[in-house]
Coordinates of C-alpha atoms in Angstrom, one line a residue:
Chain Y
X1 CA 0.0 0.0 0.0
X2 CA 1.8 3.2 -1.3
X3 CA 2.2 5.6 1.6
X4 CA 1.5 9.6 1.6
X5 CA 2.8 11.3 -1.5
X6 CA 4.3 14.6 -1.3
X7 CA 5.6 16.9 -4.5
X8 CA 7.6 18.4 -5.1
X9 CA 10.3 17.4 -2.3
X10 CA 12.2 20.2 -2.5
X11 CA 12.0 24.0 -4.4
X12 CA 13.6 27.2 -3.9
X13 CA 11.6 30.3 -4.4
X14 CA 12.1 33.9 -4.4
X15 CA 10.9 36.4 -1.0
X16 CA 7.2 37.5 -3.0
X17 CA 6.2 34.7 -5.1
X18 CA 3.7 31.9 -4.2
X19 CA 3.8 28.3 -4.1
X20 CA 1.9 25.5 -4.0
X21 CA 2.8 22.1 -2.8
X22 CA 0.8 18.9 -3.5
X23 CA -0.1 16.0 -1.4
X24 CA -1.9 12.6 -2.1
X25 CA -3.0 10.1 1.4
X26 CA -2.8 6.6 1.7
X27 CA -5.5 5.3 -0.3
X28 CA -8.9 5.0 1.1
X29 CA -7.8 8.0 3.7
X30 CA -10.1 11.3 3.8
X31 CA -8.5 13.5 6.2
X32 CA -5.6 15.1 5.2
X33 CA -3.8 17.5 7.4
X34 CA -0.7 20.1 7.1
X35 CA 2.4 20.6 9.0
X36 CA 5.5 23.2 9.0
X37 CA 8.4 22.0 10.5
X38 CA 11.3 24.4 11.2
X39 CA 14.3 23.7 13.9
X40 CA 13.2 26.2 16.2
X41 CA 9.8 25.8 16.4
X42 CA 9.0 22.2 15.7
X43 CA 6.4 20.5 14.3
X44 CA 3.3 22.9 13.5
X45 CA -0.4 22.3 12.5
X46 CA -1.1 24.3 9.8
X47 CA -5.0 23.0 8.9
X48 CA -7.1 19.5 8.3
X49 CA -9.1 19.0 5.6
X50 CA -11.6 15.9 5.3
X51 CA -13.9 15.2 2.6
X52 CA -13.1 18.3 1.1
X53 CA -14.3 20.6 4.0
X54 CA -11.7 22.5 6.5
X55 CA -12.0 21.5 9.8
X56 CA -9.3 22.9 11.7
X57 CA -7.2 25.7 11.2
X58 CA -4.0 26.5 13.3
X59 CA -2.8 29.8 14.4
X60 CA -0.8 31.1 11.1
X61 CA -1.5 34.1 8.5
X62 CA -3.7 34.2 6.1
X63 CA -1.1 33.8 3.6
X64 CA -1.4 30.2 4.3
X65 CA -4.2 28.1 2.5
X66 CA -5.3 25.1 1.5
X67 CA -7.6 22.9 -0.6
X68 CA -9.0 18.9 -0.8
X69 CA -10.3 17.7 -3.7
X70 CA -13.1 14.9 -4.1
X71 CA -10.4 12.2 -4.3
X72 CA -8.8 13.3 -1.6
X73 CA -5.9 15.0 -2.3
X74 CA -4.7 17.8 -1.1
X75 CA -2.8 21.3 -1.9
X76 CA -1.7 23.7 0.4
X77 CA -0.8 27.6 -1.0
X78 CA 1.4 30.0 0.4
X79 CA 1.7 33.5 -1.3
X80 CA 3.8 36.7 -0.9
X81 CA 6.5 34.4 0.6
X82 CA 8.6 35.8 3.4
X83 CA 12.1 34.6 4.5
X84 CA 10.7 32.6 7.8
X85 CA 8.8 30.5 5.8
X86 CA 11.4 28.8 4.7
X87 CA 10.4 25.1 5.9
X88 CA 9.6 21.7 5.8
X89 CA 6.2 21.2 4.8
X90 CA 4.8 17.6 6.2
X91 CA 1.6 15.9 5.1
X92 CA -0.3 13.8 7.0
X93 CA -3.5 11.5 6.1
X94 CA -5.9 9.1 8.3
X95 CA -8.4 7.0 7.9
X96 CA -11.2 9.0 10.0
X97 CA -11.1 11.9 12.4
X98 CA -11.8 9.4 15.4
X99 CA -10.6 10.1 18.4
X100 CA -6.6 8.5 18.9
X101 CA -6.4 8.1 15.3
X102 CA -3.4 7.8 14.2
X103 CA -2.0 9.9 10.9
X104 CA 0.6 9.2 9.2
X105 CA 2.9 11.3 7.3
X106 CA 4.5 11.9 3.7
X107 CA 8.3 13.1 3.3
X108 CA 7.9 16.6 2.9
X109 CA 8.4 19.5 1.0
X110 CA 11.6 21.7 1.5
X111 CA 10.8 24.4 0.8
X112 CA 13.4 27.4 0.5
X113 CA 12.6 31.0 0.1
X114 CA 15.9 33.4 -0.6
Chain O
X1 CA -2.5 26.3 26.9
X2 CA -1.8 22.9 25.6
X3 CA 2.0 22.0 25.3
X4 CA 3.8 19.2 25.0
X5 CA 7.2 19.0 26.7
X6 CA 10.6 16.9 25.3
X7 CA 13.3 16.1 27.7
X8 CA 16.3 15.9 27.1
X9 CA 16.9 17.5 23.7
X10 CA 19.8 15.1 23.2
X11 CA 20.8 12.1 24.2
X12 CA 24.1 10.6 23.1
X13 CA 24.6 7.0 24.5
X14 CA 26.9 4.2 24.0
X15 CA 25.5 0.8 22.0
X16 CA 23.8 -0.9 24.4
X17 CA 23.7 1.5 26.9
X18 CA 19.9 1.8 28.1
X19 CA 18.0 4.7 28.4
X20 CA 14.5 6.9 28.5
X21 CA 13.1 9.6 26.8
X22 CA 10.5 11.6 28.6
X23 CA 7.5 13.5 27.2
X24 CA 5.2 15.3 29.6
X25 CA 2.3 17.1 28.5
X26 CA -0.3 19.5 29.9
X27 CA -3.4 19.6 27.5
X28 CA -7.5 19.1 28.2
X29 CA -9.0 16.0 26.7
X30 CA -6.3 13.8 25.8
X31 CA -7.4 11.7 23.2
X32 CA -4.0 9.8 22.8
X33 CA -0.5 10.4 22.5
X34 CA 2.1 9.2 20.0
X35 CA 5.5 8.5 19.5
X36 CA 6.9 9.3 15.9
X37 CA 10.8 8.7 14.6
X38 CA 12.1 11.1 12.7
X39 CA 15.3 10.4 10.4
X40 CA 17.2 13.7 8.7
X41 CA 15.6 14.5 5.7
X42 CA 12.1 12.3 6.0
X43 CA 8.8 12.8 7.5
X44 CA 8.2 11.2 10.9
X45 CA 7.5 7.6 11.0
X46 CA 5.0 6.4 13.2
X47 CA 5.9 4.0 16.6
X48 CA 3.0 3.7 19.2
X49 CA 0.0 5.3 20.4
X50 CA -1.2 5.4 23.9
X51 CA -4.4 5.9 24.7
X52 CA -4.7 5.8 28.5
X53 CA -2.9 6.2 31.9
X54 CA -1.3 2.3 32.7
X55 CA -0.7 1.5 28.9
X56 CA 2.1 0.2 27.6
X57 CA 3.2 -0.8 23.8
X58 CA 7.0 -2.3 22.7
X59 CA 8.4 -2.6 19.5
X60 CA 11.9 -4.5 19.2
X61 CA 14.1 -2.3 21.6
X62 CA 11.5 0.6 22.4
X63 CA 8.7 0.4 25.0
X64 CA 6.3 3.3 25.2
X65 CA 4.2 4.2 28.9
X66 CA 1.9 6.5 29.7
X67 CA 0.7 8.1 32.9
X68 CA -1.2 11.5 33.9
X69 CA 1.2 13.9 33.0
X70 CA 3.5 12.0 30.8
X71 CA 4.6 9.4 28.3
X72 CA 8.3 7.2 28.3
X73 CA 10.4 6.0 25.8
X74 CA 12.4 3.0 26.7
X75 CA 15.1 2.3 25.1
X76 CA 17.0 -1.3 26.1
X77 CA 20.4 -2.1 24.3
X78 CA 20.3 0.5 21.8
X79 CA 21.9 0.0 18.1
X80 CA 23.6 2.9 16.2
X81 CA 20.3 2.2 13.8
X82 CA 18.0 3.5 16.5
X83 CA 20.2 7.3 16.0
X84 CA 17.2 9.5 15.1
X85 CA 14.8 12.5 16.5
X86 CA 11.8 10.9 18.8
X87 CA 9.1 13.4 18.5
X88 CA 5.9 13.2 21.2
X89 CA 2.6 14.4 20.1
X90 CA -1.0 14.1 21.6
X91 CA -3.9 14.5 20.4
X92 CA -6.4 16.8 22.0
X93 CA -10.0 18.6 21.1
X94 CA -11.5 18.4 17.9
X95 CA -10.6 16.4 14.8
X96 CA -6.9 15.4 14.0
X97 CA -4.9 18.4 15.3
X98 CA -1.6 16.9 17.1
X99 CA 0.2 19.2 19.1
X100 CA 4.3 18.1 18.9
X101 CA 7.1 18.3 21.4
X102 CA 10.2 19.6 19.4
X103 CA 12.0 16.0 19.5
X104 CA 14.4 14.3 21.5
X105 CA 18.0 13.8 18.9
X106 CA 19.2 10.5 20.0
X107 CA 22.8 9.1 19.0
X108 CA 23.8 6.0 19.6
X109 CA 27.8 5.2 19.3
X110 CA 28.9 1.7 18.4

């Protein structure tokens, strides 16, 4: 059973521009949910998305966005890139939204902004 | 505020040298706590959850227990394969959001 899919794995991008990164769950998962690791801060949630509706959102700017489409994958958007977020971008996918369900997470997207 | 607490930040040990990591944790409504492994460059891979005070899980050298206010990670006889970050998280309110301690970097020598 192929595991979370995350694309690309790593990109550079310029202070300003936008970028999207892309994210596809174990099969037969519905909620996805988004992560930004840095070494100073840790791991943090970013949102959760199940069957295509948002249903969390964690404390970052509206700059920060995301999406799930009817199959279950995922995109996250950031615009107007600033320096800080420069990152790893971690996706993670479960079965349910259950209590003590596990989710389980892709590679990542490195993501630097100069 | 919910918050999740990783002690110590590093751990270097000799092979074979037992040891524990610690995770405490002070958040309403625990719905369970994990243990991830984290190598350099991938996304955290996923050990145990714990779901209530008395539990315990093992896998191969790691044993994971949970009480009140915190969670263990055993380690017996560690290998030099077992050199990773240990990241806590638990799970609390609503839906899937996981609150994360920022890791325990374990190397083991051989």
């Amino acid at each position: 059973k192929a595991g979370v899919t995350q694309t690309p794995r790593y990109l550079i991008k310029t202070r300003g521009q936008q970028v999207t990164l892309s994210c596809s769950p174990i099969s037969g998962h519905r909620s996805v949910s988004w992560y930004q690791q840095t070494p100073g801060q840790g791991l943090q949630f970013l949102f959760e998305y199940f069957s295509e509706t948002q249903r969390n959102k964690g404390n970052f700017p509206g700059r920060f966005s995301g999406r799930q489409f009817s199959n279950s994958r995922s995109e996250m958007n950031v615009s107007t890139l600033e320096l800080g977020d420069s990152a790893l971008y971690l996706c993670a996918s479960s079965s349910q939204v259950n209590s003590g369900n596990t989710i389980y997470f892709g590679e990542g997207s490195w993501l630097t902004v100069v | 505020e919910d918050q999740v607490t990783q002690s110590p930040e590093a751990l270097r040990l000799q092979e074979g040298e037992s040891s524990s990591l610690n995770c405490s944790y002070t958040v309403s409504g625990l719905r369970g706590l994990f243990w991830y492994r984290q190598d350099p460059g991938k996304g955290p891979e996923f050990l145990f959850t714990l779901y209530s005070a008395g539990e315990e899980k093992e896998k191969e050298r790691l044993k994971a227990t949970l009480t009140k206010k915190e969670s263990f990670l055993h380690i017996t006889a560690p290998k030099p394969e077992d050199s990773a970050t240990y990241l806590c998280a638990v799970q609390a309110g609503t839906g899937n959001q996981f609150y994360f301690g920022t890791g325990t970097s374990l190397t083991v020598i051989p």
